[in-house]
mmCIF file of N, CA, C and O in Angstrom:
data_model
loop_
_atom_site.group_PDB
_atom_site.id
_atom_site.type_symbol
_atom_site.label_atom_id
_atom_site.label_comp_id
_atom_site.label_asym_id
_atom_site.label_seq_id
_atom_site.Cartn_x
_atom_site.Cartn_y
_atom_site.Cartn_z
ATOM 1 N N UNK A 1 25.047 -13.622 -22.850
ATOM 2 C CA UNK A 1 23.659 -13.210 -22.679
ATOM 3 C C UNK A 1 22.796 -13.860 -23.754
ATOM 4 O O UNK A 1 23.194 -13.949 -24.902
ATOM 5 N N UNK A 2 21.624 -14.246 -23.364
ATOM 6 C CA UNK A 2 20.725 -14.789 -24.366
ATOM 7 C C UNK A 2 19.760 -13.711 -24.851
ATOM 8 O O UNK A 2 19.796 -12.571 -24.398
ATOM 9 N N UNK A 3 18.905 -14.069 -25.760
ATOM 10 C CA UNK A 3 18.015 -13.117 -26.417
ATOM 11 C C UNK A 3 17.090 -12.406 -25.432
ATOM 12 O O UNK A 3 16.913 -11.204 -25.492
ATOM 13 N N UNK A 4 16.499 -13.125 -24.506
ATOM 14 C CA UNK A 4 15.564 -12.532 -23.560
ATOM 15 C C UNK A 4 16.217 -11.528 -22.624
ATOM 16 O O UNK A 4 15.617 -10.520 -22.256
ATOM 17 N N UNK A 5 17.457 -11.802 -22.230
ATOM 18 C CA UNK A 5 18.150 -10.884 -21.329
ATOM 19 C C UNK A 5 18.476 -9.570 -22.020
ATOM 20 O O UNK A 5 18.408 -8.510 -21.407
ATOM 21 N N UNK A 6 18.811 -9.625 -23.304
ATOM 22 C CA UNK A 6 19.091 -8.386 -24.037
ATOM 23 C C UNK A 6 17.836 -7.543 -24.190
ATOM 24 O O UNK A 6 17.886 -6.324 -24.075
ATOM 25 N N UNK A 7 16.725 -8.195 -24.457
ATOM 26 C CA UNK A 7 15.459 -7.462 -24.579
ATOM 27 C C UNK A 7 15.104 -6.821 -23.243
ATOM 28 O O UNK A 7 14.709 -5.656 -23.195
ATOM 29 N N UNK A 8 15.251 -7.568 -22.154
ATOM 30 C CA UNK A 8 14.926 -7.027 -20.843
ATOM 31 C C UNK A 8 15.839 -5.861 -20.492
ATOM 32 O O UNK A 8 15.383 -4.840 -19.977
ATOM 33 N N UNK A 9 17.119 -5.974 -20.792
ATOM 34 C CA UNK A 9 18.060 -4.888 -20.512
ATOM 35 C C UNK A 9 17.727 -3.644 -21.335
ATOM 36 O O UNK A 9 17.724 -2.529 -20.815
ATOM 37 N N UNK A 10 17.422 -3.828 -22.604
ATOM 38 C CA UNK A 10 17.073 -2.709 -23.471
ATOM 39 C C UNK A 10 15.768 -2.056 -23.017
ATOM 40 O O UNK A 10 15.669 -0.831 -22.949
ATOM 41 N N UNK A 11 14.769 -2.859 -22.711
ATOM 42 C CA UNK A 11 13.486 -2.342 -22.261
ATOM 43 C C UNK A 11 13.645 -1.595 -20.939
ATOM 44 O O UNK A 11 13.071 -0.530 -20.749
ATOM 45 N N UNK A 12 14.429 -2.149 -20.028
ATOM 46 C CA UNK A 12 14.650 -1.507 -18.733
ATOM 47 C C UNK A 12 15.324 -0.154 -18.904
ATOM 48 O O UNK A 12 14.977 0.813 -18.219
ATOM 49 N N UNK A 13 16.268 -0.071 -19.820
ATOM 50 C CA UNK A 13 16.953 1.197 -20.078
ATOM 51 C C UNK A 13 15.981 2.236 -20.631
ATOM 52 O O UNK A 13 15.967 3.388 -20.186
ATOM 53 N N UNK A 14 15.148 1.832 -21.592
ATOM 54 C CA UNK A 14 14.194 2.756 -22.196
ATOM 55 C C UNK A 14 13.126 3.203 -21.201
ATOM 56 O O UNK A 14 12.796 4.390 -21.116
ATOM 57 N N UNK A 15 12.595 2.274 -20.447
ATOM 58 C CA UNK A 15 11.572 2.613 -19.461
ATOM 59 C C UNK A 15 12.177 3.466 -18.352
ATOM 60 O O UNK A 15 11.537 4.394 -17.845
ATOM 61 N N UNK A 16 13.410 3.186 -17.972
ATOM 62 C CA UNK A 16 14.086 3.984 -16.955
ATOM 63 C C UNK A 16 14.237 5.429 -17.382
ATOM 64 O O UNK A 16 14.011 6.353 -16.590
ATOM 65 N N UNK A 17 14.607 5.646 -18.627
ATOM 66 C CA UNK A 17 14.742 7.009 -19.130
ATOM 67 C C UNK A 17 13.385 7.710 -19.173
ATOM 68 O O UNK A 17 13.268 8.879 -18.774
ATOM 69 N N UNK A 18 12.361 7.026 -19.621
ATOM 70 C CA UNK A 18 11.016 7.596 -19.655
ATOM 71 C C UNK A 18 10.515 7.903 -18.246
ATOM 72 O O UNK A 18 9.923 8.957 -17.993
ATOM 73 N N UNK A 19 10.769 7.001 -17.318
ATOM 74 C CA UNK A 19 10.380 7.195 -15.920
ATOM 75 C C UNK A 19 11.056 8.438 -15.344
ATOM 76 O O UNK A 19 10.421 9.238 -14.663
ATOM 77 N N UNK A 20 12.323 8.615 -15.636
ATOM 78 C CA UNK A 20 13.057 9.774 -15.141
ATOM 79 C C UNK A 20 12.491 11.076 -15.703
ATOM 80 O O UNK A 20 12.359 12.062 -14.980
ATOM 81 N N UNK A 21 12.117 11.087 -16.970
ATOM 82 C CA UNK A 21 11.521 12.281 -17.581
ATOM 83 C C UNK A 21 10.177 12.609 -16.930
ATOM 84 O O UNK A 21 9.887 13.774 -16.616
ATOM 85 N N UNK A 22 9.362 11.596 -16.693
ATOM 86 C CA UNK A 22 8.058 11.814 -16.069
ATOM 87 C C UNK A 22 8.231 12.326 -14.640
ATOM 88 O O UNK A 22 7.538 13.259 -14.213
ATOM 89 N N UNK A 23 9.158 11.746 -13.909
ATOM 90 C CA UNK A 23 9.415 12.189 -12.535
ATOM 91 C C UNK A 23 9.870 13.648 -12.529
ATOM 92 O O UNK A 23 9.413 14.455 -11.718
ATOM 93 N N UNK A 24 10.762 13.992 -13.421
ATOM 94 C CA UNK A 24 11.252 15.370 -13.502
ATOM 95 C C UNK A 24 10.142 16.348 -13.847
ATOM 96 O O UNK A 24 10.042 17.423 -13.251
ATOM 97 N N UNK A 25 9.294 15.986 -14.800
ATOM 98 C CA UNK A 25 8.197 16.873 -15.201
ATOM 99 C C UNK A 25 7.203 17.071 -14.059
ATOM 100 O O UNK A 25 6.753 18.201 -13.805
ATOM 101 N N UNK A 26 6.871 15.995 -13.360
ATOM 102 C CA UNK A 26 5.935 16.116 -12.239
ATOM 103 C C UNK A 26 6.549 16.928 -11.103
ATOM 104 O O UNK A 26 5.847 17.733 -10.474
ATOM 105 N N UNK A 27 7.824 16.752 -10.840
ATOM 106 C CA UNK A 27 8.489 17.519 -9.781
ATOM 107 C C UNK A 27 8.480 19.007 -10.112
ATOM 108 O O UNK A 27 8.175 19.841 -9.253
ATOM 109 N N UNK A 28 8.793 19.345 -11.352
ATOM 110 C CA UNK A 28 8.774 20.750 -11.763
ATOM 111 C C UNK A 28 7.367 21.324 -11.660
ATOM 112 O O UNK A 28 7.174 22.441 -11.182
ATOM 113 N N UNK A 29 6.372 20.554 -12.068
ATOM 114 C CA UNK A 29 4.986 21.004 -11.985
ATOM 115 C C UNK A 29 4.599 21.313 -10.537
ATOM 116 O O UNK A 29 4.030 22.367 -10.250
ATOM 117 N N UNK A 30 4.885 20.379 -9.626
ATOM 118 C CA UNK A 30 4.515 20.595 -8.221
ATOM 119 C C UNK A 30 5.265 21.776 -7.620
ATOM 120 O O UNK A 30 4.712 22.528 -6.827
ATOM 121 N N UNK A 31 6.524 21.945 -7.987
ATOM 122 C CA UNK A 31 7.290 23.058 -7.429
ATOM 123 C C UNK A 31 6.827 24.406 -7.987
ATOM 124 O O UNK A 31 6.797 25.400 -7.260
ATOM 125 N N UNK A 32 6.469 24.456 -9.268
ATOM 126 C CA UNK A 32 5.981 25.701 -9.862
ATOM 127 C C UNK A 32 4.629 26.090 -9.254
ATOM 128 O O UNK A 32 4.376 27.260 -8.988
ATOM 129 N N UNK A 33 3.782 25.097 -9.002
ATOM 130 C CA UNK A 33 2.470 25.358 -8.399
ATOM 131 C C UNK A 33 2.579 25.588 -6.892
ATOM 132 O O UNK A 33 1.579 25.865 -6.247
ATOM 133 N N UNK A 34 3.766 25.462 -6.341
ATOM 134 C CA UNK A 34 4.043 25.631 -4.905
ATOM 135 C C UNK A 34 3.240 24.668 -4.041
ATOM 136 O O UNK A 34 2.723 25.022 -2.988
ATOM 137 N N UNK A 35 3.148 23.449 -4.505
ATOM 138 C CA UNK A 35 2.494 22.382 -3.751
ATOM 139 C C UNK A 35 3.584 21.486 -3.174
ATOM 140 O O UNK A 35 3.835 20.382 -3.640
ATOM 141 N N UNK A 36 4.224 21.977 -2.139
ATOM 142 C CA UNK A 36 5.397 21.304 -1.606
ATOM 143 C C UNK A 36 5.055 19.972 -0.932
ATOM 144 O O UNK A 36 5.827 19.018 -1.024
ATOM 145 N N UNK A 37 3.918 19.895 -0.272
ATOM 146 C CA UNK A 37 3.559 18.636 0.379
ATOM 147 C C UNK A 37 3.267 17.550 -0.659
ATOM 148 O O UNK A 37 3.646 16.394 -0.468
ATOM 149 N N UNK A 38 2.619 17.912 -1.751
ATOM 150 C CA UNK A 38 2.385 16.940 -2.828
ATOM 151 C C UNK A 38 3.692 16.545 -3.492
ATOM 152 O O UNK A 38 3.872 15.392 -3.879
ATOM 153 N N UNK A 39 4.625 17.500 -3.598
ATOM 154 C CA UNK A 39 5.928 17.201 -4.171
ATOM 155 C C UNK A 39 6.671 16.184 -3.312
ATOM 156 O O UNK A 39 7.229 15.224 -3.830
ATOM 157 N N UNK A 40 6.672 16.377 -2.014
ATOM 158 C CA UNK A 40 7.377 15.450 -1.123
ATOM 159 C C UNK A 40 6.727 14.066 -1.180
ATOM 160 O O UNK A 40 7.418 13.046 -1.265
ATOM 161 N N UNK A 41 5.412 14.007 -1.143
ATOM 162 C CA UNK A 41 4.716 12.726 -1.252
ATOM 163 C C UNK A 41 5.010 12.028 -2.563
ATOM 164 O O UNK A 41 5.239 10.815 -2.599
ATOM 165 N N UNK A 42 4.996 12.787 -3.638
ATOM 166 C CA UNK A 42 5.294 12.208 -4.949
ATOM 167 C C UNK A 42 6.744 11.732 -5.024
ATOM 168 O O UNK A 42 7.023 10.675 -5.588
ATOM 169 N N UNK A 43 7.662 12.480 -4.439
ATOM 170 C CA UNK A 43 9.077 12.093 -4.456
ATOM 171 C C UNK A 43 9.299 10.786 -3.694
ATOM 172 O O UNK A 43 10.035 9.905 -4.152
ATOM 173 N N UNK A 44 8.636 10.640 -2.562
ATOM 174 C CA UNK A 44 8.759 9.395 -1.791
ATOM 175 C C UNK A 44 8.150 8.233 -2.562
ATOM 176 O O UNK A 44 8.738 7.145 -2.635
ATOM 177 N N UNK A 45 6.983 8.449 -3.158
ATOM 178 C CA UNK A 45 6.355 7.407 -3.972
ATOM 179 C C UNK A 45 7.251 7.013 -5.142
ATOM 180 O O UNK A 45 7.440 5.829 -5.422
ATOM 181 N N UNK A 46 7.821 7.990 -5.822
ATOM 182 C CA UNK A 46 8.700 7.713 -6.965
ATOM 183 C C UNK A 46 9.944 6.954 -6.522
ATOM 184 O O UNK A 46 10.423 6.076 -7.242
ATOM 185 N N UNK A 47 10.457 7.263 -5.353
ATOM 186 C CA UNK A 47 11.622 6.554 -4.831
ATOM 187 C C UNK A 47 11.301 5.085 -4.614
ATOM 188 O O UNK A 47 12.067 4.211 -5.038
ATOM 189 N N UNK A 48 10.164 4.800 -3.970
ATOM 190 C CA UNK A 48 9.784 3.413 -3.738
ATOM 191 C C UNK A 48 9.544 2.671 -5.049
ATOM 192 O O UNK A 48 9.995 1.537 -5.221
ATOM 193 N N UNK A 49 8.847 3.289 -5.973
ATOM 194 C CA UNK A 49 8.571 2.636 -7.255
ATOM 195 C C UNK A 49 9.865 2.355 -8.009
ATOM 196 O O UNK A 49 10.049 1.261 -8.542
ATOM 197 N N UNK A 50 10.755 3.319 -8.038
ATOM 198 C CA UNK A 50 11.997 3.119 -8.778
ATOM 199 C C UNK A 50 12.831 2.013 -8.174
ATOM 200 O O UNK A 50 13.429 1.215 -8.898
ATOM 201 N N UNK A 51 12.871 1.911 -6.865
ATOM 202 C CA UNK A 51 13.657 0.847 -6.228
ATOM 203 C C UNK A 51 13.031 -0.512 -6.499
ATOM 204 O O UNK A 51 13.720 -1.458 -6.873
ATOM 205 N N UNK A 52 11.711 -0.635 -6.345
ATOM 206 C CA UNK A 52 11.065 -1.930 -6.527
ATOM 207 C C UNK A 52 11.017 -2.364 -7.984
ATOM 208 O O UNK A 52 11.065 -3.553 -8.274
ATOM 209 N N UNK A 53 10.939 -1.433 -8.915
ATOM 210 C CA UNK A 53 10.831 -1.798 -10.325
ATOM 211 C C UNK A 53 12.198 -2.009 -10.959
ATOM 212 O O UNK A 53 12.423 -2.978 -11.678
ATOM 213 N N UNK A 54 13.143 -1.117 -10.682
ATOM 214 C CA UNK A 54 14.411 -1.157 -11.401
ATOM 215 C C UNK A 54 15.517 -1.900 -10.669
ATOM 216 O O UNK A 54 16.540 -2.211 -11.260
ATOM 217 N N UNK A 55 15.355 -2.202 -9.384
ATOM 218 C CA UNK A 55 16.392 -2.919 -8.641
ATOM 219 C C UNK A 55 15.740 -4.000 -7.768
ATOM 220 O O UNK A 55 15.951 -4.029 -6.559
ATOM 221 N N UNK A 56 14.968 -4.906 -8.361
ATOM 222 C CA UNK A 56 14.294 -5.904 -7.522
ATOM 223 C C UNK A 56 15.257 -6.907 -6.892
ATOM 224 O O UNK A 56 14.955 -7.465 -5.841
ATOM 225 N N UNK A 57 16.403 -7.151 -7.500
ATOM 226 C CA UNK A 57 17.360 -8.093 -6.926
ATOM 227 C C UNK A 57 17.886 -7.602 -5.583
ATOM 228 O O UNK A 57 18.090 -8.388 -4.659
ATOM 229 N N UNK A 58 18.101 -6.313 -5.461
ATOM 230 C CA UNK A 58 18.579 -5.746 -4.193
ATOM 231 C C UNK A 58 17.519 -5.917 -3.110
ATOM 232 O O UNK A 58 17.846 -6.221 -1.964
ATOM 233 N N UNK A 59 16.246 -5.739 -3.460
ATOM 234 C CA UNK A 59 15.164 -5.901 -2.490
ATOM 235 C C UNK A 59 15.078 -7.354 -2.050
ATOM 236 O O UNK A 59 14.915 -7.652 -0.869
ATOM 237 N N UNK A 60 15.224 -8.274 -3.004
ATOM 238 C CA UNK A 60 15.192 -9.700 -2.670
ATOM 239 C C UNK A 60 16.340 -10.054 -1.737
ATOM 240 O O UNK A 60 16.154 -10.765 -0.749
ATOM 241 N N UNK A 61 17.539 -9.564 -2.027
ATOM 242 C CA UNK A 61 18.698 -9.836 -1.174
ATOM 243 C C UNK A 61 18.513 -9.247 0.218
ATOM 244 O O UNK A 61 18.840 -9.883 1.222
ATOM 245 N N UNK A 62 17.978 -8.039 0.280
ATOM 246 C CA UNK A 62 17.732 -7.397 1.567
ATOM 247 C C UNK A 62 16.714 -8.191 2.378
ATOM 248 O O UNK A 62 16.901 -8.411 3.580
ATOM 249 N N UNK A 63 15.653 -8.637 1.740
ATOM 250 C CA UNK A 63 14.640 -9.446 2.435
ATOM 251 C C UNK A 63 15.205 -10.763 2.927
ATOM 252 O O UNK A 63 14.916 -11.200 4.040
ATOM 253 N N UNK A 64 16.032 -11.398 2.108
ATOM 254 C CA UNK A 64 16.658 -12.664 2.504
ATOM 255 C C UNK A 64 17.582 -12.461 3.693
ATOM 256 O O UNK A 64 17.552 -13.246 4.655
ATOM 257 N N UNK A 65 18.401 -11.426 3.650
ATOM 258 C CA UNK A 65 19.311 -11.155 4.769
ATOM 259 C C UNK A 65 18.544 -10.822 6.040
ATOM 260 O O UNK A 65 18.906 -11.260 7.129
ATOM 261 N N UNK A 66 17.460 -10.048 5.904
ATOM 262 C CA UNK A 66 16.646 -9.707 7.065
ATOM 263 C C UNK A 66 16.006 -10.950 7.655
ATOM 264 O O UNK A 66 15.992 -11.137 8.878
ATOM 265 N N UNK A 67 15.487 -11.828 6.814
ATOM 266 C CA UNK A 67 14.867 -13.079 7.265
ATOM 267 C C UNK A 67 15.890 -13.938 8.010
ATOM 268 O O UNK A 67 15.591 -14.467 9.079
ATOM 269 N N UNK A 68 17.094 -14.057 7.436
ATOM 270 C CA UNK A 68 18.124 -14.871 8.080
ATOM 271 C C UNK A 68 18.581 -14.247 9.400
ATOM 272 O O UNK A 68 18.878 -14.973 10.355
ATOM 273 N N UNK A 69 18.632 -12.934 9.459
ATOM 274 C CA UNK A 69 19.044 -12.257 10.691
ATOM 275 C C UNK A 69 18.028 -12.478 11.803
ATOM 276 O O UNK A 69 18.389 -12.735 12.945
ATOM 277 N N UNK A 70 16.755 -12.391 11.452
ATOM 278 C CA UNK A 70 15.705 -12.501 12.467
ATOM 279 C C UNK A 70 15.512 -13.952 12.905
ATOM 280 O O UNK A 70 15.399 -14.252 14.101
ATOM 281 N N UNK A 71 15.499 -14.895 11.969
ATOM 282 C CA UNK A 71 15.111 -16.266 12.287
ATOM 283 C C UNK A 71 16.255 -17.264 12.301
ATOM 284 O O UNK A 71 16.026 -18.452 12.413
ATOM 285 N N UNK A 72 17.484 -16.805 12.222
ATOM 286 C CA UNK A 72 18.608 -17.756 12.263
ATOM 287 C C UNK A 72 19.404 -17.596 13.517
ATOM 288 O O UNK A 72 19.490 -16.648 14.170
#
Protein backbone atom coordinates (compact mmCIF):
# COMPACT_ATOMS: atom_id res chain seq x y z
CA UNK A 1 0.00 0.00 0.00
CA UNK A 2 1.19 3.47 -0.69
CA UNK A 3 0.72 6.58 1.43
CA UNK A 4 -2.50 7.78 -0.22
CA UNK A 5 -4.24 4.43 0.14
CA UNK A 6 -3.53 4.31 3.87
CA UNK A 7 -4.93 7.79 4.34
CA UNK A 8 -8.04 6.91 2.35
CA UNK A 9 -8.54 3.69 4.32
CA UNK A 10 -8.10 5.48 7.65
CA UNK A 11 -10.39 8.34 6.64
CA UNK A 12 -13.04 5.92 5.36
CA UNK A 13 -12.97 4.02 8.65
CA UNK A 14 -13.34 7.21 10.71
CA UNK A 15 -16.08 8.68 8.54
CA UNK A 16 -17.87 5.32 8.50
CA UNK A 17 -17.97 5.22 12.28
CA UNK A 18 -19.20 8.82 12.47
CA UNK A 19 -21.83 8.11 9.81
CA UNK A 20 -23.08 5.11 11.78
CA UNK A 21 -23.39 7.19 14.97
CA UNK A 22 -25.34 9.91 13.14
CA UNK A 23 -27.64 7.34 11.53
CA UNK A 24 -28.30 5.70 14.89
CA UNK A 25 -29.03 9.02 16.60
CA UNK A 26 -31.44 10.12 13.87
CA UNK A 27 -33.20 6.74 13.90
CA UNK A 28 -33.68 6.91 17.66
CA UNK A 29 -34.94 10.48 17.40
CA UNK A 30 -37.54 9.60 14.74
CA UNK A 31 -38.69 6.52 16.63
CA UNK A 32 -39.02 8.38 19.95
CA UNK A 33 -41.03 11.15 18.25
CA UNK A 34 -43.16 8.40 16.61
CA UNK A 35 -42.50 9.71 13.13
CA UNK A 36 -42.40 6.34 11.45
CA UNK A 37 -42.78 7.57 7.88
CA UNK A 38 -39.85 9.96 8.29
CA UNK A 39 -37.86 7.13 9.87
CA UNK A 40 -38.47 4.85 6.89
CA UNK A 41 -37.59 7.60 4.41
CA UNK A 42 -34.44 8.44 6.33
CA UNK A 43 -33.46 4.76 6.54
CA UNK A 44 -33.81 4.34 2.77
CA UNK A 45 -31.83 7.53 2.15
CA UNK A 46 -29.10 6.40 4.56
CA UNK A 47 -28.93 3.02 2.83
CA UNK A 48 -28.39 4.61 -0.58
CA UNK A 49 -25.81 7.07 0.74
CA UNK A 50 -23.87 4.39 2.57
CA UNK A 51 -23.74 2.14 -0.48
CA UNK A 52 -22.68 4.90 -2.88
CA UNK A 53 -20.13 6.47 -0.53
CA UNK A 54 -18.56 3.47 1.19
CA UNK A 55 -18.78 0.79 -1.54
CA UNK A 56 -18.44 2.60 -4.88
CA UNK A 57 -16.50 -0.27 -6.47
CA UNK A 58 -19.48 -2.59 -6.08
CA UNK A 59 -21.75 -0.01 -7.77
CA UNK A 60 -19.27 0.36 -10.63
CA UNK A 61 -19.08 -3.42 -11.08
CA UNK A 62 -22.86 -3.73 -10.97
CA UNK A 63 -23.25 -0.99 -13.59
CA UNK A 64 -20.64 -2.60 -15.83
CA UNK A 65 -22.30 -6.01 -15.59
CA UNK A 66 -25.72 -4.49 -16.26
CA UNK A 67 -24.38 -2.61 -19.30
CA UNK A 68 -22.77 -5.77 -20.68
CA UNK A 69 -25.94 -7.80 -20.06
CA UNK A 70 -28.17 -5.31 -21.85
CA UNK A 71 -25.92 -4.36 -24.78
CA UNK A 72 -23.82 -7.47 -25.38
